[in-house]
Short mmCIF file of C-alpha atoms and ligand atoms in Angstrom, two decimals:
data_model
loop_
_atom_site.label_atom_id
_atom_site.label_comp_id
_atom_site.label_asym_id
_atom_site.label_seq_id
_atom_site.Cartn_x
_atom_site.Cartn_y
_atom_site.Cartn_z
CA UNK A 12 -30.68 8.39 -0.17
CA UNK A 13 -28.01 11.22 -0.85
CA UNK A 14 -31.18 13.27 -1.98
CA UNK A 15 -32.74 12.36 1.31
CA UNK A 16 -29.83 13.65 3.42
CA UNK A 17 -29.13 17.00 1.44
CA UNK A 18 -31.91 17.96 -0.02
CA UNK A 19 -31.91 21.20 -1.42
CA UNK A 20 -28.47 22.17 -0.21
CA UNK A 21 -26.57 23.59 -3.25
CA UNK A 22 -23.76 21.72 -4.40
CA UNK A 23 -21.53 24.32 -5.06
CA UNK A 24 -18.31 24.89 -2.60
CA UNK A 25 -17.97 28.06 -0.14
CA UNK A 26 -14.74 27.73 0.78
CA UNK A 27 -11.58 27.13 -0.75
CA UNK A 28 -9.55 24.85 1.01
CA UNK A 29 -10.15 22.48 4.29
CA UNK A 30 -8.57 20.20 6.07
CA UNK A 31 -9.57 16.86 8.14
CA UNK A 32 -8.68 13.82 9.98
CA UNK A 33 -10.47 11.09 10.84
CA UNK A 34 -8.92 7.85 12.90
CA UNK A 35 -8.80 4.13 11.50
CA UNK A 36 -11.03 1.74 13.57
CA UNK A 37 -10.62 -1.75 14.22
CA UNK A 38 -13.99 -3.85 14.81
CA UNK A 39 -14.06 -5.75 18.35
CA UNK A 40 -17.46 -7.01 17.12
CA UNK A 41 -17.12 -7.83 13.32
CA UNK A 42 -19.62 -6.25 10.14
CA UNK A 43 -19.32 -9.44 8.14
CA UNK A 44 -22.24 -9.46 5.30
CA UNK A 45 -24.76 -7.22 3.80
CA UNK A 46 -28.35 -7.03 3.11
CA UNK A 47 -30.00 -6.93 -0.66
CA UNK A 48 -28.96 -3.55 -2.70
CA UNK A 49 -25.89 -1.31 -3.06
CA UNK A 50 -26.64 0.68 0.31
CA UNK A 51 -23.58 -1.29 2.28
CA UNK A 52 -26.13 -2.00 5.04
CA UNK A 53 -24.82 -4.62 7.00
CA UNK A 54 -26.79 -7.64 8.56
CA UNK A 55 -25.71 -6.93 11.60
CA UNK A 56 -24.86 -4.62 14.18
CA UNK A 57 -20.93 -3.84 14.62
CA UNK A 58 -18.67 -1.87 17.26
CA UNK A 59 -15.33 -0.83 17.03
CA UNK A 60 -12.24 0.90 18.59
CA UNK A 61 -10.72 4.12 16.56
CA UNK A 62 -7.35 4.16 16.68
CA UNK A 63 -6.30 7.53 18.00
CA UNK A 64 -3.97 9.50 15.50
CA UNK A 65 -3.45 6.77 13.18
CA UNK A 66 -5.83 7.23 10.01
CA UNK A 67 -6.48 9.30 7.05
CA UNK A 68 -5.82 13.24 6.65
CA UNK A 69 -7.56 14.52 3.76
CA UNK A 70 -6.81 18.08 2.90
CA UNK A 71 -9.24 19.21 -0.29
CA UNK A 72 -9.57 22.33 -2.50
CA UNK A 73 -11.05 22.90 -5.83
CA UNK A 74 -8.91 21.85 -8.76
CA UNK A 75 -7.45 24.41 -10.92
CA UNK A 76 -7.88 21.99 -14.12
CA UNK A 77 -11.39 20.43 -15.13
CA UNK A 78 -10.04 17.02 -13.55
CA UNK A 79 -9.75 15.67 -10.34
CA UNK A 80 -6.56 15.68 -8.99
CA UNK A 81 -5.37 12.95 -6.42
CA UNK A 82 -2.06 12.65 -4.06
CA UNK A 83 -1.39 10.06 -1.41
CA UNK A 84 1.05 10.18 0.79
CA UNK A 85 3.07 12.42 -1.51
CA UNK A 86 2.62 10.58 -5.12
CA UNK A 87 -0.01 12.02 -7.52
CA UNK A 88 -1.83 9.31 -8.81
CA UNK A 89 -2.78 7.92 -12.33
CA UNK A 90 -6.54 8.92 -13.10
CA UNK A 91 -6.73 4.95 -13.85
CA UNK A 92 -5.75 3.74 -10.60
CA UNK A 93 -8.83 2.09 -8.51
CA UNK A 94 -7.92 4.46 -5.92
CA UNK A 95 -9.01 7.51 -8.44
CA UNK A 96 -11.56 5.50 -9.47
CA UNK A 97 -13.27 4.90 -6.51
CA UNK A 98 -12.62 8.65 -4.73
CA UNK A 99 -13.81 10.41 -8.39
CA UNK A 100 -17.52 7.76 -7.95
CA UNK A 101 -17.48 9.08 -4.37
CA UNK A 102 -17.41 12.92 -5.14
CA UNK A 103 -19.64 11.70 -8.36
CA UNK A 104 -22.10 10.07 -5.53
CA UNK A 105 -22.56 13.38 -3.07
CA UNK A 106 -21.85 16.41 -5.60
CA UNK A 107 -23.84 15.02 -8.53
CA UNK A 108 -22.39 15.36 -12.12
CA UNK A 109 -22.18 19.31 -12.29
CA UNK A 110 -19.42 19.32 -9.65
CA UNK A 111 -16.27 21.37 -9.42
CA UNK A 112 -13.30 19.01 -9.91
CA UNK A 113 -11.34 18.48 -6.95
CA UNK A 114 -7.76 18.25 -5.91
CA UNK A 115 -7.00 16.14 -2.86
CA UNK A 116 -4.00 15.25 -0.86
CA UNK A 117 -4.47 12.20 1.07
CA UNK A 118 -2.23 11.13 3.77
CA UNK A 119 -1.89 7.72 5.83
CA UNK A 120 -0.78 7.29 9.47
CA UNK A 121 -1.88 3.97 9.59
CA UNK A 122 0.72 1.71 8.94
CA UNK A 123 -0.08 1.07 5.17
CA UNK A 124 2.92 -0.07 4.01
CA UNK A 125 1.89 -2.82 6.43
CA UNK A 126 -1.09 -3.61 4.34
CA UNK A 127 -3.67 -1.86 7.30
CA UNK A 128 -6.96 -1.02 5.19
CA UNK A 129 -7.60 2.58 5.59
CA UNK A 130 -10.35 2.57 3.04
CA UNK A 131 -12.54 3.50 6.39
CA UNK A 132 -10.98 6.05 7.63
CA UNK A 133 -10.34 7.57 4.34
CA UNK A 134 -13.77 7.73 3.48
CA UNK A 135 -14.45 9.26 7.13
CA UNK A 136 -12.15 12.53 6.17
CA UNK A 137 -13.29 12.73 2.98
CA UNK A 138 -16.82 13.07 3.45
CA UNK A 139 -16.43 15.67 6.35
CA UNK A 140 -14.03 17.54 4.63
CA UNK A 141 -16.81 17.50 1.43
CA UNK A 142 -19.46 18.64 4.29
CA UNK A 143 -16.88 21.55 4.78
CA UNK A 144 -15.96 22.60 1.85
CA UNK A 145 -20.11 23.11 0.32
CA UNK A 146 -20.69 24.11 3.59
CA UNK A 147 -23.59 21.75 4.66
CA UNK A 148 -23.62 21.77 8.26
CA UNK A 149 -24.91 17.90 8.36
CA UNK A 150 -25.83 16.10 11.02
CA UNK A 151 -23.31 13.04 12.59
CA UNK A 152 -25.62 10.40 12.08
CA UNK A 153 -25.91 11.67 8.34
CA UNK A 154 -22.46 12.26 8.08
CA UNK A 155 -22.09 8.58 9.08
CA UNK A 156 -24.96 7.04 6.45
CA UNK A 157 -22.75 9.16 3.68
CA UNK A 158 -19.17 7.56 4.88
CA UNK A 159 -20.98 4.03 5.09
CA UNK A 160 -21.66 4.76 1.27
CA UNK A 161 -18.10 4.80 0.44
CA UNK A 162 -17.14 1.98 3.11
CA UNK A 163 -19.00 0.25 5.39
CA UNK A 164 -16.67 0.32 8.53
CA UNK A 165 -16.03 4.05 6.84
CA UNK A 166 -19.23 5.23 9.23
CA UNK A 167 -17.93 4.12 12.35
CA UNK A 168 -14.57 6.22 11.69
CA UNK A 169 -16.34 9.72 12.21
CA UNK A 170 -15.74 9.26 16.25
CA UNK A 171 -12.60 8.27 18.57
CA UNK A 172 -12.94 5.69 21.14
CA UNK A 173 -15.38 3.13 21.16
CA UNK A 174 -18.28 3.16 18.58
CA UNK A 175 -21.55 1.41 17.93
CA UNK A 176 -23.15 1.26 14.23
CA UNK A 177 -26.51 -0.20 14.07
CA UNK A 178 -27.51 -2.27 12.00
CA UNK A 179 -30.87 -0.18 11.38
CA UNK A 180 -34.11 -1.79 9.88
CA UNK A 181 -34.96 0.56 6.85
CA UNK A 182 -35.12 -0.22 3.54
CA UNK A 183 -33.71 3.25 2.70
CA UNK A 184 -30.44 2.56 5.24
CA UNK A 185 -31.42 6.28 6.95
CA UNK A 186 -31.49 4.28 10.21
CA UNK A 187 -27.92 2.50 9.48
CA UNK A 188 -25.53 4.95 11.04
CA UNK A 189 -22.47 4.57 14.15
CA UNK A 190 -22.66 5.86 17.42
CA UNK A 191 -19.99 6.80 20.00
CA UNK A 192 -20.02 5.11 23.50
CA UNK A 193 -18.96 7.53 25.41
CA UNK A 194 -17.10 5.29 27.94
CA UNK A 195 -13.29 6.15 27.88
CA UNK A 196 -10.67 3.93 29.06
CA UNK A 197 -7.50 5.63 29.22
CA UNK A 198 -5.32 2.26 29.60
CA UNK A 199 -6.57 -0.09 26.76
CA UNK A 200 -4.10 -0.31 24.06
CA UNK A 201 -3.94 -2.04 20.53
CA UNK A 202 -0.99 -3.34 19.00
CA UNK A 203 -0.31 -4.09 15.23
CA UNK A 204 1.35 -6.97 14.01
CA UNK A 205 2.19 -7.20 10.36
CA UNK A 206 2.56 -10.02 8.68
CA UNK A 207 2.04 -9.71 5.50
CA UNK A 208 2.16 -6.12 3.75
CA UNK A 209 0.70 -6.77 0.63
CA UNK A 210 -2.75 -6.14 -0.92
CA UNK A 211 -5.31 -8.69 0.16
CA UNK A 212 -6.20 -11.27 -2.45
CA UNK A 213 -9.87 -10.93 -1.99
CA UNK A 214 -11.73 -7.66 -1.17
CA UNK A 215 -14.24 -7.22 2.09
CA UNK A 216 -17.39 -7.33 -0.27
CA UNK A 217 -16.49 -10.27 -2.54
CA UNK A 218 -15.64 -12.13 0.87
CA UNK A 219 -18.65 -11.31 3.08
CA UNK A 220 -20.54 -12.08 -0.42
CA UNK A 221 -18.95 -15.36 -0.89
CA UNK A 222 -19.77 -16.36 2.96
CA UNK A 223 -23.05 -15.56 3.01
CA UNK A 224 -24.05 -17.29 -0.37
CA UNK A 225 -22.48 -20.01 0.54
CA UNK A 226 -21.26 -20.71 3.90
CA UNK A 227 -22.98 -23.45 6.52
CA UNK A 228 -21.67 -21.55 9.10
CA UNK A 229 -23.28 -18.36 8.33
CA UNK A 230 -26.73 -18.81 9.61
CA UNK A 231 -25.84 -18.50 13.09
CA UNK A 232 -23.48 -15.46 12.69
CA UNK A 233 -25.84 -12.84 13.09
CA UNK A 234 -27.60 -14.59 16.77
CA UNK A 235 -23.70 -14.91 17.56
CA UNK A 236 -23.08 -11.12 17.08
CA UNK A 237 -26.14 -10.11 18.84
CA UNK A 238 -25.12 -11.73 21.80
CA UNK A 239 -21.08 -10.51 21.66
CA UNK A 240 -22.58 -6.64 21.39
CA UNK A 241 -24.58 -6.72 24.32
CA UNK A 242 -21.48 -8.62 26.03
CA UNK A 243 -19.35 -6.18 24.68
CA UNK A 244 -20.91 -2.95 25.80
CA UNK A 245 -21.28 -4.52 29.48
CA UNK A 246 -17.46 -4.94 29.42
CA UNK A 247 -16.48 -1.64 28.11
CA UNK A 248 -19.56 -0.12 31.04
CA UNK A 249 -17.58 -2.07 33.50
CA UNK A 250 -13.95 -1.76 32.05
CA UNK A 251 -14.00 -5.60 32.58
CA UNK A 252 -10.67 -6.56 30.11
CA UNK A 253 -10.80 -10.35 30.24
CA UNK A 254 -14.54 -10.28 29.75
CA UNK A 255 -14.08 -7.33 26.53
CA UNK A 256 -11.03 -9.51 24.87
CA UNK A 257 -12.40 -12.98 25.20
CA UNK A 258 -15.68 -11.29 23.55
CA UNK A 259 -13.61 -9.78 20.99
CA UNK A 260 -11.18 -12.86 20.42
CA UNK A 261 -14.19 -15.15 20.01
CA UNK A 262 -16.23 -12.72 17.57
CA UNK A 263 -13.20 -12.99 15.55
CA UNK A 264 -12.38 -16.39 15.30
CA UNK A 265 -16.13 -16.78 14.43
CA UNK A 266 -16.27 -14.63 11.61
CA UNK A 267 -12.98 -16.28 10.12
CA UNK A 268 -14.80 -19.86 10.88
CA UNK A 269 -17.73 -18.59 8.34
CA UNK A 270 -15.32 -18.18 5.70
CA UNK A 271 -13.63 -21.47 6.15
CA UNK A 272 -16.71 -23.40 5.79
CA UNK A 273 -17.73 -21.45 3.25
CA UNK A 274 -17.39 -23.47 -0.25
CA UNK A 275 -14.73 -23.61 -1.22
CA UNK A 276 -13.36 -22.17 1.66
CA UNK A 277 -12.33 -18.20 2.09
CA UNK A 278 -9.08 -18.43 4.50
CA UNK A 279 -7.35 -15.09 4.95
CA UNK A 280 -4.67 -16.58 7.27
CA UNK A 281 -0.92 -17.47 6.61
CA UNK A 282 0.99 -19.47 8.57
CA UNK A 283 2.41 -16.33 9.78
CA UNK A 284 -0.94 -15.11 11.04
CA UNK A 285 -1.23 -18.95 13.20
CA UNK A 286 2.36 -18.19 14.54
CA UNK A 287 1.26 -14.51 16.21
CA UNK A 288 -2.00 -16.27 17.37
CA UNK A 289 0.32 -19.04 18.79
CA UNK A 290 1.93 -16.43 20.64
CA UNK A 291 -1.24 -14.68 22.07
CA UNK A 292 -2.35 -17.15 23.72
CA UNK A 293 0.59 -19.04 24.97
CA UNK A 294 1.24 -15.74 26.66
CA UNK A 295 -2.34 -15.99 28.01
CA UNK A 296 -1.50 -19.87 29.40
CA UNK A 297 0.88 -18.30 31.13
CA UNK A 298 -0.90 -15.45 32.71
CA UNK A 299 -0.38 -12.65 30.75
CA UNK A 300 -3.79 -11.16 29.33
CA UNK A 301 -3.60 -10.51 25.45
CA UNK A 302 -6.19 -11.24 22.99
CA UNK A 303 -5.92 -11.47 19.07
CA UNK A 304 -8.72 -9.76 16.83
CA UNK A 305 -8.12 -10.28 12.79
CA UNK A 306 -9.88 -8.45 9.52
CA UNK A 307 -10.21 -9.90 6.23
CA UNK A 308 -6.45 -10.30 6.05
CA UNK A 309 -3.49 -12.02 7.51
CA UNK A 310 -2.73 -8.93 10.24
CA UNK A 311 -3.09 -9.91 13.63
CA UNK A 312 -4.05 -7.22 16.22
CA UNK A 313 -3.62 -7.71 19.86
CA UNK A 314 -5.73 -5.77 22.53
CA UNK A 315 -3.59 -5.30 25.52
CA UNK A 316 -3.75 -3.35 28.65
CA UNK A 317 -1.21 -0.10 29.25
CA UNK A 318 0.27 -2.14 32.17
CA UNK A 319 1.63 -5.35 29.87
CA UNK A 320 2.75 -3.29 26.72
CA UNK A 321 6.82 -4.44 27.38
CA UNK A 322 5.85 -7.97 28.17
CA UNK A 323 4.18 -8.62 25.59
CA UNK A 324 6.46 -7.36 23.11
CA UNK A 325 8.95 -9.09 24.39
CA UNK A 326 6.56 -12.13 23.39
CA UNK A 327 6.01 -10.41 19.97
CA UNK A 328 9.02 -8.28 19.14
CA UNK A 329 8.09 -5.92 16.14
CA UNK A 330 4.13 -5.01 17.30
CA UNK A 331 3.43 -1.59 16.74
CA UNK A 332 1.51 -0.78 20.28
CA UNK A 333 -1.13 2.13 19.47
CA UNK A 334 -2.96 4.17 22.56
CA UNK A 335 -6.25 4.60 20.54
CA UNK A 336 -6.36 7.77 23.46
CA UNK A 337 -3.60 9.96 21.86
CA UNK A 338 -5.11 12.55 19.19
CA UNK A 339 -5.12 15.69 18.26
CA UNK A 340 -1.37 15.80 19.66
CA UNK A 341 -3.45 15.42 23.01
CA UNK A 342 -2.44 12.62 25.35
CA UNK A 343 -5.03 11.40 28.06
CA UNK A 344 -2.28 9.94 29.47
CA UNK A 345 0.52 12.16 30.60
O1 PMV B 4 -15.86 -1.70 5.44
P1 PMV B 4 -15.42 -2.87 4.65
O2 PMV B 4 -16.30 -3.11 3.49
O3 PMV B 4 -13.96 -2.78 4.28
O4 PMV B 4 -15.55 -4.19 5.58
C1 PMV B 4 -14.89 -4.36 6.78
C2 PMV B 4 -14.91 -5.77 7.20
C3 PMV B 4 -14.07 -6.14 8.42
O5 PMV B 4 -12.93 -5.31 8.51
C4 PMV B 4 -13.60 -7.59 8.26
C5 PMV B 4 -14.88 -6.08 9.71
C6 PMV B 4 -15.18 -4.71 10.27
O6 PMV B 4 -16.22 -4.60 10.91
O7 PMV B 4 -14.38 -3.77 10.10
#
């Protein structure tokens, strides 16, 4: 498939240095399974909200040494690590084994301390900044089936704003790429709620794997998700919030309920994650429109509108409010 996309571009850098950024995206219609093969194509269709200037800067040059060289946020680290690991199988994957050796500097502006995966947006930067640096001049679309190679949700972090990736219906995954929707909406906002900052006990992959294989539950997950997109792209047409969070809430809660019936049963929540949801919708009871989304981990994030940002952290102190519109040191919204 990598063949497929760059064919007989030459896999030898033209420039020296570059430098990228690419936003973290959370999922208000969930990519939870994937089809036969190592391709990460999904079973479904998913669509997501980028998160403005939180996400993964990626600045990469060609190593002085014959190794790769890797820094986040500041620490180089061990060649060992699963983060080396899995960036050195990724260079392995679109420069072939006659590459240059890299060096990289990675840096976070998601909350990771707070245990926010960034695996998608890291894999966004990187592969742009790859595109850059052999100076391939590829296509969106094929810069998105490349990202989806490192990380699924990885293809829907090329864009800001809202984003559609398809599920596609080829065997080869050329047709599985994201989308933007080029609907804006200047006063949606996300908030963050950590509750638990460590690593997650059980990876995306090994979860979605476990569900499918054997959850109940799953066999009506993908008829589910086909409905919430179409629901979900009316809302965000017609700016409808209720309509776009009660789609989103509801996807969510759906996925999780495929892992709990799945055998034995995959639950990513803590009874810290049941408080914050407590919260949401008590404040919703009483009139105030919040709705909870959650990933394969115990992190609750609330979609809010610009207008109830200080009421509703007076119902949860500590969320980290995000305007998934501020970028590029740009604010839409002076
Ligand atoms: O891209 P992965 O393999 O980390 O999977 C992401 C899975 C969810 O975050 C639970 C859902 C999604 O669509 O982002």
């Amino acid at each position: 498939m990598v063949q497929a996309i760059l064919g007989a571009r030459a896999r030898l850098p033209v420039r020296e240095v570059v430098e990228i950024f690419a936003p973290a995206n959370i999922a208000l219609c969930k990519y939870w399974g994937k089809r036969p093969g190592a391709l990460n194509l999904p079973v479904t269709s998913s669509l997501s909200l980028s998160l403005g200037n939180r996400g993964s800067r990626i600045r990469l040059r060609v190593a002085e040494g014959p190794v790769d060289d890797v820094c986040l946020d500041g620490d180089r680290l061990d060649g060992d690590s699963a983060f080396v690991r899995r960036t050195r199988a990724y260079f392995d994957l679109l420069c072939g084994p006659r590459r240059p050796a890299f060096a990289i500097e990675a840096c976070n502006t998601v909350p990771t301390a707070a245990g926010f995966a960034s695996s998608a947006s890291g894999f966004a930067a990187l592969v742009q900044a790859v595109d850059a640096i052999m100076g391939w001049g590829l296509q969106p679309a094929e810069l998105s089936v490349l990202a989806r190679m490192g990380s699924g949700s990885a293809c829907r972090s090329l864009w800001h704003g809202f984003v559609h990736w398809h599920r596609g219906e080829r065997e080869d995954g050329m047709d599985s790429f994201a989308e933007p929707i080029p609907t804006r909406w200047p006063e949606l906002r996300l908030g963050m709620v950590v509750v638990d900052a460590g690593p997650k006990a059980i990876g995306s992959t090994e979860g979605m794997r476990h569900t499918q294989q054997t959850s109940p539950l799953y066999a009506v997950w993908p008829e589910q998700v086909a409905r919430d997109i179409v629901d979900l792209r009316v809302a965000i047409e017609a700016r409808d919030f209720p309509a776009l969070g009660a789609v989103a809430e509801g996807n969510a809660m759906a996925m999780h309920a495929t892992m709990l019936a799945a055998r034995p049963a995959l639950c990513y929540w803590t009874p810290g994650s049941v408080e914050v949801l407590g919260r949401v919708w008590q404040a919703r009871r009483d009139g105030l429109e919040l709705f909870a989304t959650m990933d394969a981990g115990p992190n609750v994030k609330v979609l809010l509108l610009e207008q109830d940002c200080a009421a509703a952290l007076e119902r949860i102190p500590g969320m980290q409010i995000i305007d998934p519109w501020q970028y590029a040191g740009i604010s839409e919204n002076p």
